[in-house]
Amino acid sequence: MTAATTRTAPPDNDVLWARSLHYAHGGTPALAGVSLGVAQGEILAVTGPRGSGKTTLLKCLSGQLLPQQGEVWFNSGPVHTLSGGARERLRRDRFGWIGTRPELVPELTAWENAALPLLLAGDSHRAARRAALEWLERLDAGDIARCRPAVLPQVQRQRIAIARALVAGPDVVFADEPTAPLRRAEGMQALRTLVAAARSHGISVVLTGPEGDAAVTGAADRTFPLVDGRRASGARTAAEAGEYGDGAAAPAGASGPAGATENSEDSCSVSA
């Protein structure tokens, strides 16, 4: 099956909108008619048990997967009818992605990994470096800018990945269980930092977390619970949960351009 033909444009106040999404992996349903909308600057938490379809939903919303049925719209434009190349450009220029693992490029330094979206988009080396360093500083990772991933603890690699997701000024950041590999305190700090950055820049965030994860639901304006690929009952609004303020740090992934490295690890300092 292929993505359905568009019929109705999404509401004007939703930056991201999906209707009746269906997707199956090898015949096993992952999404079974999911519909949702995300407003500009909103932080939406998608929660559910393992295998509930959270990752598949984020990949359909971000254009990594085409829904086998249903529609995905971004800023009133259809995503599900775009070519593969157009969806790739959309992900590079308008979306940020943070996964459970940072998936940093081992040959590149911290700042080069953070600057990848800008370098791949053709920004000048100097401008990309400046923007990456600014975000690393905001994420309490400026001191490891010249370090390569292999010498860094997990929490610092996550900070680099969050910087990479934010460096290009995306409209939407997708965060798929970004605190999973971190200790509780580190994960709370990562979420506080992501939320503070998103709110200060008007970025919408769709993040996932396990069912009952108070840190994830507490960071969000609204909760969207999934069970067996369908929306479950129990949605929660921001008025029913607290919001995080300022803080510091988290993850993502990509592959980079040849010859991007120019700094060594000589001045690399590492702190957790």
JSON list of N, CA, C and O in Angstrom, two decimals, residues 237-258:
[
{"chain": "A", "resi": 237, "resn": "THR", "atom": "N", "xyz": [-2.94, 17.57, 29.95]},
{"chain": "A", "resi": 237, "resn": "THR", "atom": "CA", "xyz": [-2.56, 18.90, 29.50]},
{"chain": "A", "resi": 237, "resn": "THR", "atom": "C", "xyz": [-1.50, 19.49, 30.39]},
{"chain": "A", "resi": 237, "resn": "THR", "atom": "O", "xyz": [-1.19, 18.96, 31.47]},
{"chain": "A", "resi": 238, "resn": "ALA", "atom": "N", "xyz": [-0.94, 20.64, 29.97]},
{"chain": "A", "resi": 238, "resn": "ALA", "atom": "CA", "xyz": [0.11, 21.28, 30.74]},
{"chain": "A", "resi": 238, "resn": "ALA", "atom": "C", "xyz": [-0.39, 21.74, 32.10]},
{"chain": "A", "resi": 238, "resn": "ALA", "atom": "O", "xyz": [0.38, 21.80, 33.06]},
{"chain": "A", "resi": 239, "resn": "ALA", "atom": "N", "xyz": [-1.67, 22.06, 32.22]},
{"chain": "A", "resi": 239, "resn": "ALA", "atom": "CA", "xyz": [-2.20, 22.53, 33.49]},
{"chain": "A", "resi": 239, "resn": "ALA", "atom": "C", "xyz": [-2.18, 21.44, 34.55]},
{"chain": "A", "resi": 239, "resn": "ALA", "atom": "O", "xyz": [-2.22, 21.72, 35.74]},
{"chain": "A", "resi": 240, "resn": "GLU", "atom": "N", "xyz": [-2.10, 20.18, 34.11]},
{"chain": "A", "resi": 240, "resn": "GLU", "atom": "CA", "xyz": [-2.11, 19.06, 35.05]},
{"chain": "A", "resi": 240, "resn": "GLU", "atom": "C", "xyz": [-0.70, 18.58, 35.38]},
{"chain": "A", "resi": 240, "resn": "GLU", "atom": "O", "xyz": [-0.53, 17.63, 36.14]},
{"chain": "A", "resi": 241, "resn": "ALA", "atom": "N", "xyz": [0.32, 19.22, 34.81]},
{"chain": "A", "resi": 241, "resn": "ALA", "atom": "CA", "xyz": [1.69, 18.80, 35.07]},
{"chain": "A", "resi": 241, "resn": "ALA", "atom": "C", "xyz": [2.61, 19.99, 35.04]},
{"chain": "A", "resi": 241, "resn": "ALA", "atom": "O", "xyz": [2.35, 20.96, 34.35]},
{"chain": "A", "resi": 242, "resn": "GLY", "atom": "N", "xyz": [3.72, 19.92, 35.78]},
{"chain": "A", "resi": 242, "resn": "GLY", "atom": "CA", "xyz": [4.67, 21.02, 35.81]},
{"chain": "A", "resi": 242, "resn": "GLY", "atom": "C", "xyz": [5.50, 21.08, 34.57]},
{"chain": "A", "resi": 242, "resn": "GLY", "atom": "O", "xyz": [5.52, 20.16, 33.76]},
{"chain": "A", "resi": 243, "resn": "GLU", "atom": "N", "xyz": [6.21, 22.20, 34.37]},
{"chain": "A", "resi": 243, "resn": "GLU", "atom": "CA", "xyz": [7.11, 22.37, 33.24]},
{"chain": "A", "resi": 243, "resn": "GLU", "atom": "C", "xyz": [8.51, 22.58, 33.74]},
{"chain": "A", "resi": 243, "resn": "GLU", "atom": "O", "xyz": [8.71, 23.13, 34.81]},
{"chain": "A", "resi": 244, "resn": "TYR", "atom": "N", "xyz": [9.48, 22.15, 32.97]},
{"chain": "A", "resi": 244, "resn": "TYR", "atom": "CA", "xyz": [10.87, 22.35, 33.33]},
{"chain": "A", "resi": 244, "resn": "TYR", "atom": "C", "xyz": [11.30, 23.76, 32.98]},
{"chain": "A", "resi": 244, "resn": "TYR", "atom": "O", "xyz": [10.84, 24.35, 32.03]},
{"chain": "A", "resi": 245, "resn": "GLY", "atom": "N", "xyz": [12.26, 24.23, 33.71]},
{"chain": "A", "resi": 245, "resn": "GLY", "atom": "CA", "xyz": [12.84, 25.54, 33.41]},
{"chain": "A", "resi": 245, "resn": "GLY", "atom": "C", "xyz": [14.17, 25.37, 32.72]},
{"chain": "A", "resi": 245, "resn": "GLY", "atom": "O", "xyz": [14.34, 24.51, 31.87]},
{"chain": "A", "resi": 246, "resn": "ASP", "atom": "N", "xyz": [15.15, 26.19, 33.12]},
{"chain": "A", "resi": 246, "resn": "ASP", "atom": "CA", "xyz": [16.46, 26.12, 32.50]},
{"chain": "A", "resi": 246, "resn": "ASP", "atom": "C", "xyz": [17.22, 24.91, 33.00]},
{"chain": "A", "resi": 246, "resn": "ASP", "atom": "O", "xyz": [17.00, 24.41, 34.07]},
{"chain": "A", "resi": 247, "resn": "GLY", "atom": "N", "xyz": [18.20, 24.49, 32.22]},
{"chain": "A", "resi": 247, "resn": "GLY", "atom": "CA", "xyz": [19.00, 23.36, 32.62]},
{"chain": "A", "resi": 247, "resn": "GLY", "atom": "C", "xyz": [20.13, 23.14, 31.66]},
{"chain": "A", "resi": 247, "resn": "GLY", "atom": "O", "xyz": [20.73, 24.05, 31.18]},
{"chain": "A", "resi": 248, "resn": "ALA", "atom": "N", "xyz": [20.48, 21.85, 31.40]},
{"chain": "A", "resi": 248, "resn": "ALA", "atom": "CA", "xyz": [21.62, 21.62, 30.50]},
{"chain": "A", "resi": 248, "resn": "ALA", "atom": "C", "xyz": [21.74, 20.29, 29.80]},
{"chain": "A", "resi": 248, "resn": "ALA", "atom": "O", "xyz": [22.39, 19.47, 30.30]},
{"chain": "A", "resi": 249, "resn": "ALA", "atom": "N", "xyz": [21.27, 19.76, 28.70]},
{"chain": "A", "resi": 249, "resn": "ALA", "atom": "CA", "xyz": [21.85, 18.69, 27.87]},
{"chain": "A", "resi": 249, "resn": "ALA", "atom": "C", "xyz": [21.21, 17.51, 27.14]},
{"chain": "A", "resi": 249, "resn": "ALA", "atom": "O", "xyz": [20.42, 16.83, 27.67]},
{"chain": "A", "resi": 250, "resn": "ALA", "atom": "N", "xyz": [21.57, 16.80, 26.01]},
{"chain": "A", "resi": 250, "resn": "ALA", "atom": "CA", "xyz": [21.13, 15.51, 25.43]},
{"chain": "A", "resi": 250, "resn": "ALA", "atom": "C", "xyz": [21.61, 15.06, 24.05]},
{"chain": "A", "resi": 250, "resn": "ALA", "atom": "O", "xyz": [22.63, 15.49, 23.62]},
{"chain": "A", "resi": 251, "resn": "PRO", "atom": "N", "xyz": [20.99, 14.07, 23.06]},
{"chain": "A", "resi": 251, "resn": "PRO", "atom": "CA", "xyz": [21.44, 13.20, 21.94]},
{"chain": "A", "resi": 251, "resn": "PRO", "atom": "C", "xyz": [21.09, 13.44, 20.47]},
{"chain": "A", "resi": 251, "resn": "PRO", "atom": "O", "xyz": [20.30, 14.26, 20.18]},
{"chain": "A", "resi": 252, "resn": "ALA", "atom": "N", "xyz": [21.52, 12.58, 19.42]},
{"chain": "A", "resi": 252, "resn": "ALA", "atom": "CA", "xyz": [21.10, 12.46, 17.99]},
{"chain": "A", "resi": 252, "resn": "ALA", "atom": "C", "xyz": [22.03, 11.65, 17.11]},
{"chain": "A", "resi": 252, "resn": "ALA", "atom": "O", "xyz": [22.76, 10.83, 17.58]},
{"chain": "A", "resi": 253, "resn": "GLY", "atom": "N", "xyz": [22.13, 11.89, 15.73]},
{"chain": "A", "resi": 253, "resn": "GLY", "atom": "CA", "xyz": [22.97, 11.07, 14.85]},
{"chain": "A", "resi": 253, "resn": "GLY", "atom": "C", "xyz": [23.06, 11.59, 13.43]},
{"chain": "A", "resi": 253, "resn": "GLY", "atom": "O", "xyz": [22.25, 12.35, 12.97]},
{"chain": "A", "resi": 254, "resn": "ALA", "atom": "N", "xyz": [24.11, 11.17, 12.66]},
{"chain": "A", "resi": 254, "resn": "ALA", "atom": "CA", "xyz": [24.23, 11.53, 11.24]},
{"chain": "A", "resi": 254, "resn": "ALA", "atom": "C", "xyz": [25.55, 11.07, 10.69]},
{"chain": "A", "resi": 254, "resn": "ALA", "atom": "O", "xyz": [26.39, 10.54, 11.37]},
{"chain": "A", "resi": 255, "resn": "SER", "atom": "N", "xyz": [25.78, 11.34, 9.39]},
{"chain": "A", "resi": 255, "resn": "SER", "atom": "CA", "xyz": [27.07, 11.09, 8.76]},
{"chain": "A", "resi": 255, "resn": "SER", "atom": "C", "xyz": [27.53, 12.37, 8.13]},
{"chain": "A", "resi": 255, "resn": "SER", "atom": "O", "xyz": [26.74, 13.16, 7.66]},
{"chain": "A", "resi": 256, "resn": "GLY", "atom": "N", "xyz": [28.85, 12.60, 8.10]},
{"chain": "A", "resi": 256, "resn": "GLY", "atom": "CA", "xyz": [29.32, 13.92, 7.73]},
{"chain": "A", "resi": 256, "resn": "GLY", "atom": "C", "xyz": [30.15, 13.97, 6.49]},
{"chain": "A", "resi": 256, "resn": "GLY", "atom": "O", "xyz": [30.55, 12.95, 5.94]},
{"chain": "A", "resi": 257, "resn": "PRO", "atom": "N", "xyz": [30.44, 15.17, 6.00]},
{"chain": "A", "resi": 257, "resn": "PRO", "atom": "CA", "xyz": [31.18, 15.37, 4.78]},
{"chain": "A", "resi": 257, "resn": "PRO", "atom": "C", "xyz": [32.65, 15.07, 4.95]},
{"chain": "A", "resi": 257, "resn": "PRO", "atom": "O", "xyz": [33.22, 15.32, 5.99]},
{"chain": "A", "resi": 258, "resn": "ALA", "atom": "N", "xyz": [33.26, 14.54, 3.93]},
{"chain": "A", "resi": 258, "resn": "ALA", "atom": "CA", "xyz": [34.68, 14.23, 4.00]},
{"chain": "A", "resi": 258, "resn": "ALA", "atom": "C", "xyz": [35.49, 15.50, 4.17]},
{"chain": "A", "resi": 258, "resn": "ALA", "atom": "O", "xyz": [35.19, 16.54, 3.61]}
]
